[in-house]
Every structure is written in structure tokens, then in C-alpha cells.
């Protein structure tokens, strides 16, 4: 069997083919590189052929499938248990039937859709891709995998489909998992890693026998699980944390802290927790293009180290202090924590800067300039925006000063740059099972994962690390300060107020609260039993394509009337969860947004309604839904 490196090279080669090949052969080649192939297919290479063969009743519409965005659609193949039934170490069996089996429910159907794209267009949203995927899934009784091409990138969407618990003749289309915006010419390392893990070769090596559709489906759901992704990421982060607290040296401790070994160790641990959370936050800002990628991604596509700081010999560089003092301190404290108009010095303040000799550099209010290369582009710092939060406030123990010598304060480069082959290890296990475990730099770890700034929902999720991870990492790393002392971990959490509710709990509580409110309003209005049943389907079957027009007015009125208050909102998990759920319900009962727009206009004085209506014309439906809910319905304080 090919190893991981060979599979990644094959994947990268086939991705390049999307730039100059028709979609169907390029998509088939990628599936082949992943180990998935079949002769079962249908002659569908256009929307007209799809409608003729699978959609005679025209279930696909502009509203539910965004048909005007399609350039073409291809039916690639159907993958059944027959193709999987060979020996685990061999390729898929291809001597089985070559006809599409419409009654073979335990199978996957692979589609490819070319979306219209013009240079400079934003990539399609996760919601758009999910909408199309759900619509396609309703045409066939088996789950589908959809590969989308949009300009220079592709995205892959896979649905989790299960039997309806109340009606065994119907399926429920639940969560859609997406691998989005894979750059075909220069794929990100995280995307190549994820695609390699998704390959049949990897799955068979990790889970053993995959000879049936249920085994493949289980393996896919596990590899696409964001919970599993978060667990794997956090395990790597804890290993790094264990290594870092032994390498970092602080020159100053928090005020009024005794300078002894116990308090110094505790201060180092807390400093490291802040460092992780700040760097993780900066990584999400990089996804929003607010922090330049070249400051955080320390190796290029060919795995060569980017030159940002003054280098010595490789090993000497890894033991140096350049990256934290020259790059990260400026990102954290002189950019994100400093208004843009205060990033220059003048008069005596500039003249007294003895770290550099060039007058133009003396005027820059950045630290660690003597650690950066002579031709360093300070515009990389200048264009980072100011954030008026508290995460980047400078504390005494942050040691943010050019006057502190490296001997007293050190956050070595190896904590950010080290590769596994550099040979750094930590102790793992206990007793006779004690071993040495390899570790690598935190930027290297982050670079292997895909990040998204769109928070996942119960219906659609990127196979990527999302912003919820910030709170979870902070809370759990506080517990790592002394994992054997639960009281210490508890006091650390209390001191910071860091209690983060898992999203699944948030989703459950939000949905139950909304359903209770809606049901109460329905009963007050004398709703029929049929209306109450339709309401239950709306709340508990999120992918149900039923016609909710009979209850639409009642739902919109009830959502417009509700007031939601979280008196201890913290990071806002519950208000945000409520916002997402209310937007989703409004979208299902009022897809053209006419009812909700009337509500928004009715809130305004009559003399400005005409102008407001014209202003709404160019806004997306979800923008208007969120605008109205945030203005009137959702409240939080802390």
C-alpha cells in the first residue's frame, strides 16, 4: 500500500488538474487518488440530463438549489458494498456490475458541480454549498458526496443521513460536513493532510476492515467529526504545553508574587496559557486576513523556513529568542493592542531608542527591532488592526521591553519553529511504560490544521477548527496547570470566570427554549393539532423539506415578540446560539423574507420606511434577519 507521503503527492498532482481539465475527469482522478472508484454510473453531464433522469418533477429550484449558479453537473459514480468487498490490502473490486443501482440504499453517490465564477468573486458560502447538497440528496435514496469547483478552488460536501425515528419510510438529512476552499494550485498543508486521512488507504490502515458500506460510512463520519478533530488538536497542544513550561524563562513575576520556585513555575504556566490563547486568536485573525499569514506560517509550501529574524546556525537559531521578541510581541502588544495612530514615536522618545541606528526605524514604536532582518517589512505590523478587547493588554509578567536581556527572559524559537526531525521530545507514560514522545513547534502544529471563522452549527460544519475552540482551549489549559489538583484547577477557572458550555448543550437548550416559547404562543392563539405537529417538525427535524406556510405567520410573529436575556453571557455562546437558531427558523418558514421585512419596516417611523425599504433591497436575507434580531430580541450582560 502507498504511504501517506505518496498519497499526498498523488492528491496534489490531481488537484492541479482542476485548472486545465473538464470537471468530470478531474474529479474522477481525485477520487481515484483517494482510493474511491466504481463503474456504476449514469450519463449525466448537464442540468438538463439530471432533470430528465433523476428530477422529472423539477424538485430542484432556484430557491432550494441555487440553479442559476450552476455551470454544469456530472454524475461521477455510485460506490456500493460490492466494490468494497475485496481483501483489505487490495484495491476496490471493479469486476462487479457497471450499472447504477437505484435501490441500493447502502451506497454513496458521487456528484461534481461546476459553479459559475469570475475572477475576484468571493467563494460560495458554507450555507450555499449545504443548500445545494441537501437538494441533491433529496433526488436519490442514498447519501451523496458533492465535489464543487468554484474558480481556482474546490470544496467537498458530505451528508450524514439516517432513518426518521418516527416514520421508518422517510430519511432525515442531518449534518453536512464540508472541506471548503481547497486551493488547487497551492493547496494548504492542512487540506492535504485532511484529504490523505480521508483516503481509503488511510482508513483501512487505521480502522482495519472496510468491506461494507456501514463500515465506510462510520469511518467517514469519524474522520469528518469536528469533535475528533478538536480532540486530536488538543492532545498535540497539551504535549506542546508540557514542553513549553520547561523551556520558558520569565524575568518578572506578577506583582506581589513571592519569587520562589513554586510561584515561578505557576507564573510560567499562566504565561504559557496566555501565549497559547493569544497565538490561537491571532491565527483566527489570519483567516480573516487581519494578520498577515507570513508572520505566522513560518515555513513555505516547500517546507523552507521563512527568514523573518536575524539567523545564526540552525541549532543556535532554535535556542534563540528572536521570534517571540521580534514578531509575536509586536503582533500582540504593539499592533492588536495599539491604535494605528500611536505606532510611531517622535522627539526624545524616538531619539532615545538605542536598539537601532536608522532614523526611520527609531520612529517605529515596535519592540525587538534589533532582532529583525535589516530589510524587514514593518508594513506587515502597520496593517494589523487595533482590537479594543482585553486579551492583549500588557501585564508586568509579559516582560514586553527591549531592556530585558535574553538571559533573564526567554521564549525560545524552537517552541515555534521546531520540526519533528529536530529531535525534541517530552516524557510520556509512567513506570515501565515511560517513553519519550516527539514534539514540534506550536506554529507547525497550527499549520497542519484548517481554521474557520464561521462557527459550526448542528446542520452544517466545516471540517476545521472553529472559534469555539478558543474558550475550550483556555478552560482546559487552566486545568492542565495542575491536573492532579482538582481544587487548583477549579480555583483557576473561578478566578478567570472560565466556564464554557459545550455547543451541543447550547444547541439543545436553545432549541428547547424556542420550542416551548413557540408552542406556548401557538396554544394561546388556538392553534390546531396539525399546526402543533408541524411546529414540532420545524423544531426537531432541521432538514425537513415540508411546507411550513400554514404556520409561517405564527412563527414570525412569535419570534418577533420574544425577548431573550442571558444575564451572565460570558463569551456569548447562548446569545449566538439563539441568534443562529432563530435565523434558521425564519429562513425555513419565510424563505423569501417578505414577512420579516414587513416586521422590520413596521418598527420604523412612517416617514423613513420608503428609504429603509430601498436600502434593504441589496442586503442578503440572513443579514436582515440578524439585524432585526440583534436590534430587538437578544440581550446579554456580564
Coordinates of C-alpha atoms in Angstrom, one line a residue:
X1 CA 0.0 0.0 0.0
X2 CA 1.2 3.6 -0.7
X3 CA 2.4 5.6 2.3
X4 CA 1.0 8.9 3.4
X5 CA 3.6 10.9 1.6
X6 CA 2.9 9.1 -1.7
X7 CA -0.8 9.7 -1.3
X8 CA -0.4 13.4 -0.6
X9 CA 1.8 13.8 -3.7
X10 CA -0.8 12.0 -5.8
X11 CA -3.6 14.2 -4.3
X12 CA -1.6 17.4 -5.0
X13 CA -0.9 16.3 -8.6
X14 CA -4.6 15.5 -9.3
X15 CA -5.7 18.8 -7.7
X16 CA -3.5 20.7 -10.2
X17 CA -5.6 19.0 -13.0
X18 CA -8.7 21.0 -12.0
X19 CA -7.1 24.1 -13.5
X20 CA -6.9 22.8 -17.1
X21 CA -9.2 19.8 -17.3
X22 CA -13.0 19.4 -17.6
X23 CA -14.6 18.8 -14.2
X24 CA -15.7 15.2 -14.6
X25 CA -12.2 13.7 -15.4
X26 CA -10.5 15.9 -12.9
X27 CA -13.0 15.0 -10.1
X28 CA -12.8 11.3 -11.1
X29 CA -9.0 11.4 -10.9
X30 CA -9.1 13.0 -7.4
X31 CA -11.5 10.3 -6.2
X32 CA -9.1 7.7 -7.7
X33 CA -6.2 9.2 -5.8
X34 CA -8.2 8.9 -2.7
X35 CA -8.9 5.2 -3.4
X36 CA -12.6 5.5 -4.5
X37 CA -13.7 4.3 -7.9
X38 CA -16.6 2.4 -9.4
X39 CA -18.0 1.5 -12.8
X40 CA -21.6 2.2 -11.7
X41 CA -22.6 5.5 -13.3
X42 CA -25.2 7.4 -15.2
X43 CA -24.8 9.5 -18.4
X44 CA -25.5 12.8 -16.6
X45 CA -23.3 15.8 -17.7
X46 CA -25.7 18.7 -17.5
X47 CA -28.6 20.1 -15.5
X48 CA -31.0 19.1 -18.3
X49 CA -29.8 15.5 -18.2
X50 CA -30.0 15.5 -14.4
X51 CA -33.6 16.7 -14.5
X52 CA -34.5 14.2 -17.2
X53 CA -33.1 11.2 -15.4
X54 CA -33.4 12.0 -11.6
X55 CA -35.7 15.0 -11.3
X56 CA -38.7 14.7 -13.7
X57 CA -40.9 16.6 -11.2
X58 CA -38.5 19.5 -11.1
X59 CA -37.8 19.3 -7.3
X60 CA -34.6 21.3 -7.8
X61 CA -35.4 25.0 -7.9
X62 CA -33.6 28.3 -7.7
X63 CA -34.8 28.7 -4.2
X64 CA -33.6 25.3 -2.8
X65 CA -30.6 24.6 -5.1
X66 CA -29.4 28.0 -6.5
X67 CA -29.6 26.6 -10.1
X68 CA -28.6 29.9 -11.6
X69 CA -25.2 29.5 -10.1
X70 CA -24.6 26.1 -11.8
X71 CA -22.4 25.9 -14.8
X72 CA -22.6 22.1 -15.2
X73 CA -23.2 18.9 -13.2
X74 CA -21.8 15.4 -13.6
X75 CA -22.8 12.1 -12.1
X76 CA -19.4 10.5 -11.3
X77 CA -20.3 7.1 -9.9
X78 CA -22.1 5.1 -7.3
X79 CA -19.9 3.3 -4.6
X80 CA -21.6 0.3 -3.1
X81 CA -20.5 -2.5 -0.8
X82 CA -19.7 -4.7 -3.8
X83 CA -16.7 -2.5 -4.7
X84 CA -15.6 -2.6 -1.1
X85 CA -15.8 -6.3 -0.6
X86 CA -12.3 -7.2 -1.7
X87 CA -9.3 -8.1 0.5
X88 CA -8.4 -5.2 2.8
X89 CA -5.0 -4.8 1.4
X90 CA -6.1 -4.7 -2.3
X91 CA -7.8 -2.2 -4.5
X92 CA -11.6 -1.9 -4.8
X93 CA -13.2 -4.7 -6.8
X94 CA -14.1 -3.4 -10.3
X95 CA -15.4 -6.6 -11.8
X96 CA -18.9 -6.0 -10.4
X97 CA -21.9 -4.6 -12.2
X98 CA -21.4 -1.4 -14.1
X99 CA -25.0 -0.1 -13.8
X100 CA -26.4 2.4 -11.4
X101 CA -28.4 0.6 -8.7
X102 CA -31.2 3.0 -7.7
X103 CA -32.5 0.6 -4.9
X104 CA -29.0 0.1 -3.3
X105 CA -29.6 2.5 -0.4
X106 CA -26.4 1.4 1.4
X107 CA -24.1 3.2 -1.0
X108 CA -22.7 6.6 -1.8
X109 CA -23.4 8.6 -5.0
X110 CA -20.6 11.0 -6.1
X111 CA -21.6 14.2 -8.0
X112 CA -19.5 17.0 -9.3
X113 CA -20.9 20.5 -9.9
X114 CA -19.1 23.4 -11.6
X115 CA -20.2 26.7 -10.2
X116 CA -20.1 30.0 -12.1
X117 CA -17.1 32.1 -11.1
X118 CA -15.5 35.3 -12.2
X119 CA -12.0 36.4 -11.2
X120 CA -12.3 38.3 -7.9
X121 CA -15.5 36.6 -6.8
X122 CA -15.8 35.5 -3.2
X123 CA -16.0 31.7 -2.8
X124 CA -19.5 30.3 -2.2
X125 CA -20.6 30.3 1.4
X126 CA -21.0 27.2 3.5
X127 CA -24.8 27.8 3.6
X128 CA -24.9 27.9 -0.2
X129 CA -23.0 24.7 -0.6
X130 CA -25.1 23.0 2.1
X131 CA -28.3 24.1 0.4
X132 CA -27.3 22.6 -2.9
X133 CA -26.1 19.4 -1.3
X134 CA -29.4 18.9 0.6
X135 CA -31.4 19.4 -2.6
X136 CA -29.3 16.8 -4.5
X137 CA -29.7 14.4 -1.6
X138 CA -33.5 14.5 -1.9
X139 CA -33.3 13.2 -5.5
X140 CA -31.9 9.8 -4.6
X141 CA -32.5 7.4 -1.6
X142 CA -28.8 7.1 -0.8
X143 CA -26.4 9.8 0.6
X144 CA -24.4 11.8 -1.8
X145 CA -20.9 13.3 -1.9
X146 CA -20.7 16.5 -3.9
X147 CA -17.5 18.0 -5.2
X148 CA -17.8 21.6 -6.2
X149 CA -15.4 23.6 -8.4
X150 CA -15.5 27.4 -8.0
X151 CA -12.7 29.1 -9.8
X152 CA -9.3 28.1 -8.6
X153 CA -10.6 26.1 -5.7
X154 CA -12.8 23.1 -4.9
X155 CA -15.0 22.1 -2.0
X156 CA -16.3 18.7 -0.9
X157 CA -19.7 18.2 0.9
X158 CA -20.8 15.0 2.5
X159 CA -24.1 14.5 4.3
X160 CA -25.0 12.4 7.4
X161 CA -28.2 10.6 6.6
X162 CA -30.3 8.5 8.9
X163 CA -33.8 6.9 9.2
X164 CA -36.6 9.0 10.6
X165 CA -37.2 7.8 14.1
X166 CA -41.0 8.5 13.8
X167 CA -41.5 7.4 10.2
X168 CA -39.4 4.5 9.0
X169 CA -40.3 5.2 5.4
X170 CA -38.5 8.6 5.5
X171 CA -34.9 9.6 5.9
X172 CA -33.6 12.6 7.8
X173 CA -30.8 14.6 6.2
X174 CA -28.9 15.8 9.2
X175 CA -25.4 17.3 9.4
X176 CA -23.4 18.3 6.3
X177 CA -19.7 18.2 6.7
X178 CA -17.6 20.4 4.3
X179 CA -14.0 20.6 3.3
X180 CA -14.0 24.0 1.8
X181 CA -11.9 26.2 -0.4
X182 CA -9.1 23.8 -1.3
X183 CA -6.7 25.8 -3.4
X184 CA -5.9 23.5 -6.4
X185 CA -2.6 25.2 -7.5
X186 CA -1.2 25.7 -4.0
X187 CA -3.1 23.5 -1.6
X188 CA -2.7 24.3 2.1
X189 CA -0.8 21.7 4.1
X190 CA -3.9 21.2 6.3
X191 CA -6.1 20.4 3.3
X192 CA -3.6 17.8 2.0
X193 CA -3.4 16.2 5.5
X194 CA -7.1 16.0 5.7
X195 CA -7.6 14.6 2.3
X196 CA -4.9 11.9 2.9
X197 CA -6.8 11.0 6.2
X198 CA -10.0 10.7 4.2
X199 CA -8.4 8.3 1.7
X200 CA -9.5 4.7 1.7
X201 CA -5.8 3.6 2.1
X202 CA -5.5 5.6 5.4
X203 CA -8.9 4.5 6.7
X204 CA -8.1 0.8 6.1
X205 CA -4.8 1.3 7.8
X206 CA -6.4 3.0 10.8
X207 CA -9.6 1.2 11.3
X208 CA -8.9 -2.2 9.8
X209 CA -11.5 -3.9 7.6
X210 CA -13.7 -1.7 5.4
X211 CA -15.6 -4.2 3.3
X212 CA -19.2 -2.8 3.7
X213 CA -21.0 0.5 3.3
X214 CA -21.7 0.8 7.0
X215 CA -18.0 0.4 7.8
X216 CA -17.1 3.0 5.3
X217 CA -19.8 5.3 6.5
X218 CA -18.7 5.0 10.1
X219 CA -15.1 5.7 9.1
X220 CA -16.1 8.8 7.1
X221 CA -18.2 10.2 9.9
X222 CA -15.3 9.7 12.4
X223 CA -12.7 11.3 10.1
X224 CA -15.1 14.2 9.4
X225 CA -16.1 14.7 13.0
X226 CA -15.1 18.1 14.4
X227 CA -15.1 16.6 17.9
X228 CA -12.5 14.1 16.9
X229 CA -10.6 16.9 15.1
X230 CA -10.7 19.1 18.3
X231 CA -9.5 16.2 20.4
X232 CA -6.6 15.4 18.2
X233 CA -5.6 19.1 18.1
X234 CA -5.9 19.5 21.9
X235 CA -3.7 16.4 22.5
X236 CA -1.0 17.9 20.4
X237 CA -1.4 21.2 22.2
X238 CA -1.1 19.6 25.7
X239 CA 2.1 17.9 24.6
X240 CA 3.5 21.3 23.5
X241 CA 2.3 23.0 26.7
X242 CA 4.2 20.3 28.7
X243 CA 7.3 21.0 26.8
X244 CA 7.0 24.8 26.8
X245 CA 6.6 25.4 30.5
X246 CA 10.0 23.7 31.0
X247 CA 11.7 25.9 28.3
X248 CA 10.3 29.4 29.0
X249 CA 12.1 31.7 31.4
X250 CA 10.4 34.8 32.9
X251 CA 12.3 37.8 34.1
X252 CA 9.4 39.3 36.1
X253 CA 6.6 37.7 38.1
X254 CA 3.2 39.1 38.7
X255 CA 3.1 42.0 41.2
X256 CA 3.1 40.9 44.9
X257 CA 4.2 37.3 44.0
X258 CA 6.9 35.7 46.1
X259 CA 10.0 34.8 43.9
X260 CA 10.3 31.1 44.8
X261 CA 10.3 28.0 42.6
X262 CA 6.7 27.2 43.2
X263 CA 5.3 30.6 42.4
X264 CA 7.8 31.0 39.4
X265 CA 6.5 27.7 38.0
X266 CA 2.9 28.8 38.4
X267 CA 3.6 32.1 36.7
X268 CA 5.3 30.4 33.8
X269 CA 2.3 28.1 33.4
X270 CA -0.1 31.0 33.4
X271 CA 2.1 33.0 31.0
X272 CA 2.1 29.9 28.6
X273 CA -1.7 29.7 28.7
X274 CA -2.0 33.3 27.7
X275 CA 0.6 32.8 25.0
X276 CA -1.4 29.9 23.5
X277 CA -4.7 31.8 23.6
X278 CA -3.2 34.9 22.1
X279 CA -1.5 33.0 19.3
X280 CA -4.6 30.9 18.7
X281 CA -6.7 34.1 18.4
X282 CA -4.1 35.6 16.1
X283 CA -4.4 32.5 13.9
X284 CA -8.2 33.0 13.6
X285 CA -7.5 36.7 12.7
X286 CA -5.2 35.4 10.0
X287 CA -8.1 33.5 8.5
X288 CA -9.9 36.9 8.3
X289 CA -6.9 38.4 6.6
X290 CA -6.3 40.8 9.5
X291 CA -2.9 39.4 10.4
X292 CA -0.5 38.6 7.6
X293 CA 0.0 34.9 7.0
X294 CA 3.8 35.3 6.5
X295 CA 4.1 36.4 10.2
X296 CA 2.6 33.1 11.5
X297 CA 3.1 30.5 8.8
X298 CA 6.9 30.0 9.4
X299 CA 7.5 27.6 6.6
X300 CA 6.6 27.9 2.9
X301 CA 4.9 25.3 0.7
X302 CA 8.3 23.6 0.1
X303 CA 8.8 23.4 3.9
X304 CA 11.6 26.0 3.9
X305 CA 11.9 28.3 6.8
X306 CA 10.8 31.9 6.2
X307 CA 13.5 34.5 7.1
X308 CA 11.9 37.0 9.5
X309 CA 14.6 37.4 12.1
X310 CA 18.4 37.6 12.2
X311 CA 19.6 34.0 11.9
X312 CA 22.5 32.1 13.4
X313 CA 23.4 28.5 12.8
X314 CA 20.3 26.3 12.8
X315 CA 20.6 24.9 16.3
X316 CA 21.7 28.2 17.7
X317 CA 18.7 29.8 16.0
X318 CA 16.3 27.3 17.6
X319 CA 17.7 28.2 21.0
X320 CA 17.4 31.9 20.3
X321 CA 14.7 34.3 21.4
X322 CA 14.1 36.2 18.1
X323 CA 10.6 35.2 17.0
X324 CA 8.7 35.9 20.3
X325 CA 10.6 39.2 21.0
X326 CA 10.7 40.5 17.4
X327 CA 7.4 39.2 15.9
X328 CA 4.8 38.0 18.4
X329 CA 5.3 40.8 21.0
X330 CA 4.7 43.3 18.2
X331 CA 1.6 41.5 16.9
X332 CA 0.1 41.1 20.4
X333 CA 1.1 44.3 22.2
X334 CA 2.2 46.9 19.6
X335 CA -0.4 46.2 16.9
X336 CA -3.5 44.4 18.2
X337 CA -3.3 46.4 21.5
X338 CA -2.3 49.7 20.0
X339 CA -4.4 52.2 17.9
X340 CA -2.8 52.7 14.5
X341 CA -2.1 56.4 15.1
X342 CA 0.1 55.6 18.1
X343 CA 2.5 53.2 16.3
X344 CA 5.0 56.0 15.7
X345 CA 7.4 57.8 18.0
X346 CA 8.7 61.4 17.8
X347 CA 11.1 63.7 19.6
X348 CA 13.0 62.4 22.6
X349 CA 11.1 59.1 22.6
X350 CA 12.5 58.3 19.1
X351 CA 16.0 59.6 19.8
X352 CA 16.3 57.5 22.9
X353 CA 15.8 54.3 21.0
X354 CA 19.2 52.7 21.1
X355 CA 18.2 49.3 19.7
X356 CA 18.6 50.5 16.1
X357 CA 20.6 53.2 14.3
X358 CA 18.5 54.1 11.3
X359 CA 16.3 57.2 12.0
X360 CA 13.4 55.8 10.2
X361 CA 13.4 52.7 12.4
X362 CA 13.8 54.8 15.6
X363 CA 10.4 56.3 14.8
X364 CA 8.6 52.9 14.8
X365 CA 7.0 52.2 18.2
X366 CA 7.8 48.5 17.9
X367 CA 10.0 46.3 20.2
X368 CA 12.6 43.8 19.3
X369 CA 13.6 45.7 16.1
X370 CA 17.3 44.7 16.6
X371 CA 16.2 41.0 16.3
X372 CA 14.5 41.5 12.9
X373 CA 16.3 41.5 9.5
X374 CA 17.6 44.7 8.0
X375 CA 15.0 44.6 5.2
X376 CA 12.1 43.5 7.4
X377 CA 8.8 44.9 6.1
X378 CA 7.2 46.8 9.0
X379 CA 4.1 47.4 6.9
X380 CA 3.2 43.8 8.0
X381 CA 2.7 45.2 11.5
X382 CA 1.3 48.5 10.4
X383 CA -1.7 47.0 8.7
X384 CA -2.8 44.8 11.6
X385 CA -5.9 46.4 13.1
X386 CA -6.3 47.6 16.7
X387 CA -8.7 45.4 18.8
X388 CA -10.1 47.1 21.9
X389 CA -10.5 43.8 23.9
X390 CA -8.6 42.8 27.0
X391 CA -6.8 39.7 25.6
X392 CA -3.7 41.7 24.5
X393 CA -3.4 44.0 27.5
X394 CA 0.2 44.2 28.6
X395 CA 0.8 42.7 32.1
X396 CA 4.1 43.1 34.0
X397 CA 4.8 39.4 33.7
X398 CA 4.6 39.7 29.9
X399 CA 8.1 41.2 30.1
X400 CA 7.4 43.4 27.0
X401 CA 10.5 45.6 27.0
X402 CA 13.7 46.0 25.0
X403 CA 15.7 46.5 28.2
X404 CA 15.3 42.9 29.5
X405 CA 18.2 40.7 28.5
X406 CA 17.6 37.3 26.8
X407 CA 19.4 35.6 29.6
X408 CA 16.7 36.6 32.1
X409 CA 13.7 36.3 29.7
X410 CA 13.5 33.6 27.0
X411 CA 10.7 32.1 24.9
X412 CA 13.0 30.1 22.6
X413 CA 12.4 29.9 18.8
X414 CA 12.2 26.1 18.9
X415 CA 8.8 26.4 20.6
X416 CA 7.5 27.8 17.4
X417 CA 9.8 26.5 14.6
X418 CA 10.9 23.0 15.7
X419 CA 10.1 20.1 13.3
X420 CA 9.8 16.5 14.5
X421 CA 13.1 15.7 12.8
X422 CA 14.8 18.2 15.1
X423 CA 14.6 15.6 17.8
X424 CA 12.8 17.5 20.7
X425 CA 10.9 15.1 23.0
X426 CA 8.9 15.1 26.2
X427 CA 8.4 12.3 28.7
X428 CA 5.2 10.3 28.3
X429 CA 3.7 7.4 30.3
X430 CA 4.6 6.2 33.7
X431 CA 6.6 3.4 35.3
X432 CA 7.8 0.7 32.8
X433 CA 5.7 2.3 30.1
X434 CA 7.6 5.6 30.3
X435 CA 8.8 6.7 26.9
X436 CA 10.0 9.8 25.0
X437 CA 7.4 11.5 22.8
X438 CA 8.4 13.8 19.9
X439 CA 7.1 17.3 19.9
X440 CA 7.2 20.2 17.5
X441 CA 6.7 24.0 17.4
X442 CA 3.2 25.4 18.0
X443 CA 3.2 27.2 14.7
X444 CA 3.9 23.9 13.0
X445 CA 1.0 22.3 14.8
X446 CA -1.4 25.1 13.9
X447 CA -0.3 25.0 10.3
X448 CA -1.4 21.4 10.0
X449 CA -5.0 22.3 10.7
X450 CA -7.5 24.3 8.8
X451 CA -9.2 27.1 10.7
X452 CA -12.5 28.7 10.0
X453 CA -14.1 31.9 11.4
X454 CA -17.6 30.6 10.7
X455 CA -18.9 28.9 13.8
X456 CA -20.3 25.4 13.1
X457 CA -24.0 24.6 13.6
X458 CA -25.9 21.3 14.1
X459 CA -26.8 21.4 10.4
X460 CA -23.5 22.3 8.7
X461 CA -20.0 22.3 9.8
X462 CA -16.6 22.9 8.3
X463 CA -14.1 20.1 8.9
X464 CA -11.9 22.7 10.6
X465 CA -11.1 24.3 13.9
X466 CA -13.7 27.0 14.7
X467 CA -13.8 29.9 17.2
X468 CA -15.5 27.8 19.9
X469 CA -12.1 26.3 20.3
X470 CA -10.7 29.5 21.9
X471 CA -12.8 29.1 25.0
X472 CA -12.4 25.4 25.3
X473 CA -8.6 25.6 25.0
X474 CA -8.4 28.4 27.6
X475 CA -10.6 26.5 30.1
X476 CA -8.9 23.1 29.6
X477 CA -5.3 24.5 29.7
X478 CA -6.1 26.1 33.1
X479 CA -6.9 22.6 34.3
X480 CA -3.6 21.4 32.9
X481 CA -1.7 23.8 35.2
X482 CA -2.0 21.1 37.9
X483 CA -4.0 18.2 36.5
X484 CA -3.6 16.2 39.8
X485 CA -5.0 19.1 41.9
X486 CA -8.7 19.5 41.0
X487 CA -9.1 22.3 43.6
X488 CA -6.3 24.3 42.0
X489 CA -7.8 23.8 38.5
X490 CA -11.2 24.8 39.9
X491 CA -9.8 27.9 41.6
X492 CA -8.0 28.9 38.4
X493 CA -11.3 28.6 36.4
X494 CA -13.2 30.6 39.0
X495 CA -10.5 33.4 39.1
X496 CA -10.9 33.8 35.3
X497 CA -14.6 33.1 35.1
X498 CA -13.9 30.5 32.5
X499 CA -16.8 28.1 32.2
X500 CA -17.6 27.3 28.6
X501 CA -20.8 25.4 27.8
X502 CA -20.3 22.7 25.0
X503 CA -22.0 23.7 21.8
X504 CA -24.2 20.5 21.8
X505 CA -25.6 21.6 25.2
X506 CA -26.1 25.2 23.9
X507 CA -27.9 23.9 20.8
X508 CA -30.2 21.6 22.9
X509 CA -31.1 24.3 25.5
X510 CA -31.7 26.9 22.8
X511 CA -33.9 24.6 20.8
X512 CA -35.9 23.5 23.8
X513 CA -36.4 27.1 25.0
X514 CA -37.5 28.2 21.5
X515 CA -39.9 25.3 21.0
X516 CA -41.5 25.9 24.4
X517 CA -42.0 29.6 23.6
X518 CA -43.4 28.9 20.2
X519 CA -45.7 26.2 21.4
X520 CA -47.0 28.5 24.2
X521 CA -47.7 31.3 21.7
X522 CA -49.4 28.8 19.3
X523 CA -51.7 27.4 22.1
X524 CA -52.6 31.0 23.2
X525 CA -53.7 31.6 19.6
X526 CA -55.8 28.5 19.5
X527 CA -53.6 26.6 17.1
X528 CA -54.8 23.2 15.7
X529 CA -53.2 19.9 16.5
X530 CA -51.9 19.8 12.9
X531 CA -50.2 23.1 13.4
X532 CA -48.6 21.9 16.6
X533 CA -47.3 18.8 14.8
X534 CA -45.9 21.0 12.0
X535 CA -44.2 23.1 14.7
X536 CA -42.6 20.0 16.2
X537 CA -41.3 19.1 12.8
X538 CA -39.9 22.6 12.3
X539 CA -38.0 22.5 15.6
X540 CA -36.9 18.8 15.8
X541 CA -36.3 17.8 12.2
X542 CA -33.9 20.5 10.9
X543 CA -33.6 19.2 7.4
X544 CA -37.3 18.5 6.8
X545 CA -38.4 20.0 3.5
X546 CA -42.1 20.3 4.5
X547 CA -44.2 23.2 3.5
X548 CA -44.4 25.4 6.6
X549 CA -46.5 28.2 5.1
X550 CA -49.5 27.2 7.2
X551 CA -47.7 28.2 10.4
X552 CA -45.3 30.8 8.9
X553 CA -47.2 33.9 10.2
X554 CA -47.5 32.5 13.7
X555 CA -43.8 31.6 13.9
X556 CA -42.6 35.0 12.5
X557 CA -45.0 36.8 15.0
X558 CA -43.7 34.7 17.9
X559 CA -40.1 35.2 17.1
X560 CA -40.6 38.9 16.6
X561 CA -42.2 39.2 20.0
X562 CA -39.7 37.1 22.1
X563 CA -37.0 38.8 24.2
X564 CA -34.0 36.6 25.1
X565 CA -31.8 37.6 28.1
X566 CA -28.6 35.9 29.2
X567 CA -27.6 37.6 32.5
X568 CA -24.1 36.0 32.5
X569 CA -23.3 35.8 28.9
X570 CA -19.5 35.5 29.1
X571 CA -18.2 34.9 25.6
X572 CA -21.8 34.9 24.3
X573 CA -22.3 31.2 23.5
X574 CA -26.0 31.2 24.3
X575 CA -27.0 34.5 22.6
X576 CA -25.0 33.5 19.5
X577 CA -26.6 30.0 19.6
X578 CA -30.1 31.6 19.9
X579 CA -29.3 34.0 17.0
X580 CA -28.3 31.2 14.7
X581 CA -31.3 29.1 15.5
X582 CA -33.8 31.9 15.1
X583 CA -32.3 32.9 11.8
X584 CA -32.5 29.3 10.7
X585 CA -36.2 29.0 11.7
X586 CA -37.1 32.3 10.0
X587 CA -35.3 31.1 6.8
X588 CA -37.4 27.9 6.7
X589 CA -40.8 29.5 7.3
X590 CA -40.2 32.7 5.4
X591 CA -37.7 31.8 2.7
X592 CA -38.3 34.9 0.6
X593 CA -38.0 37.1 3.8
X594 CA -41.2 39.1 3.0
X595 CA -42.9 38.6 6.3
X596 CA -39.7 39.5 8.3
X597 CA -39.1 42.6 6.2
X598 CA -42.6 43.8 7.0
X599 CA -41.8 43.4 10.7
X600 CA -38.6 45.4 10.3
X601 CA -40.3 48.2 8.4
X602 CA -43.2 48.3 10.9
X603 CA -40.8 49.2 13.7
X604 CA -39.7 52.4 11.8
X605 CA -41.3 55.8 11.7
X606 CA -43.6 56.1 8.6
X607 CA -41.6 58.9 7.0
X608 CA -38.4 56.8 6.6
X609 CA -39.9 53.5 5.6
X610 CA -39.6 54.1 1.9
X611 CA -35.8 54.9 2.2
X612 CA -35.3 51.9 4.5
X613 CA -37.1 49.6 2.1
X614 CA -34.8 50.7 -0.8
X615 CA -31.8 50.2 1.5
X616 CA -32.9 46.6 2.2
X617 CA -33.1 45.7 -1.5
X618 CA -29.4 45.0 -1.8
X619 CA -29.0 43.1 1.5
X620 CA -28.9 39.4 2.0
X621 CA -31.9 37.7 3.7
X622 CA -29.8 36.5 6.6
X623 CA -28.3 39.9 7.1
X624 CA -31.7 41.4 7.6
X625 CA -32.8 38.6 9.9
X626 CA -29.8 39.0 12.1
X627 CA -30.1 42.8 12.0
X628 CA -33.7 42.7 13.3
X629 CA -33.0 40.1 16.0
X630 CA -29.9 41.8 17.3
X631 CA -31.6 45.2 17.5
X632 CA -34.7 44.0 19.3
X633 CA -34.7 40.4 20.6
X634 CA -31.3 39.4 22.0
X635 CA -29.7 40.8 25.2
X636 CA -26.7 39.8 27.2
X637 CA -24.7 41.2 30.0
X638 CA -21.7 40.1 32.2

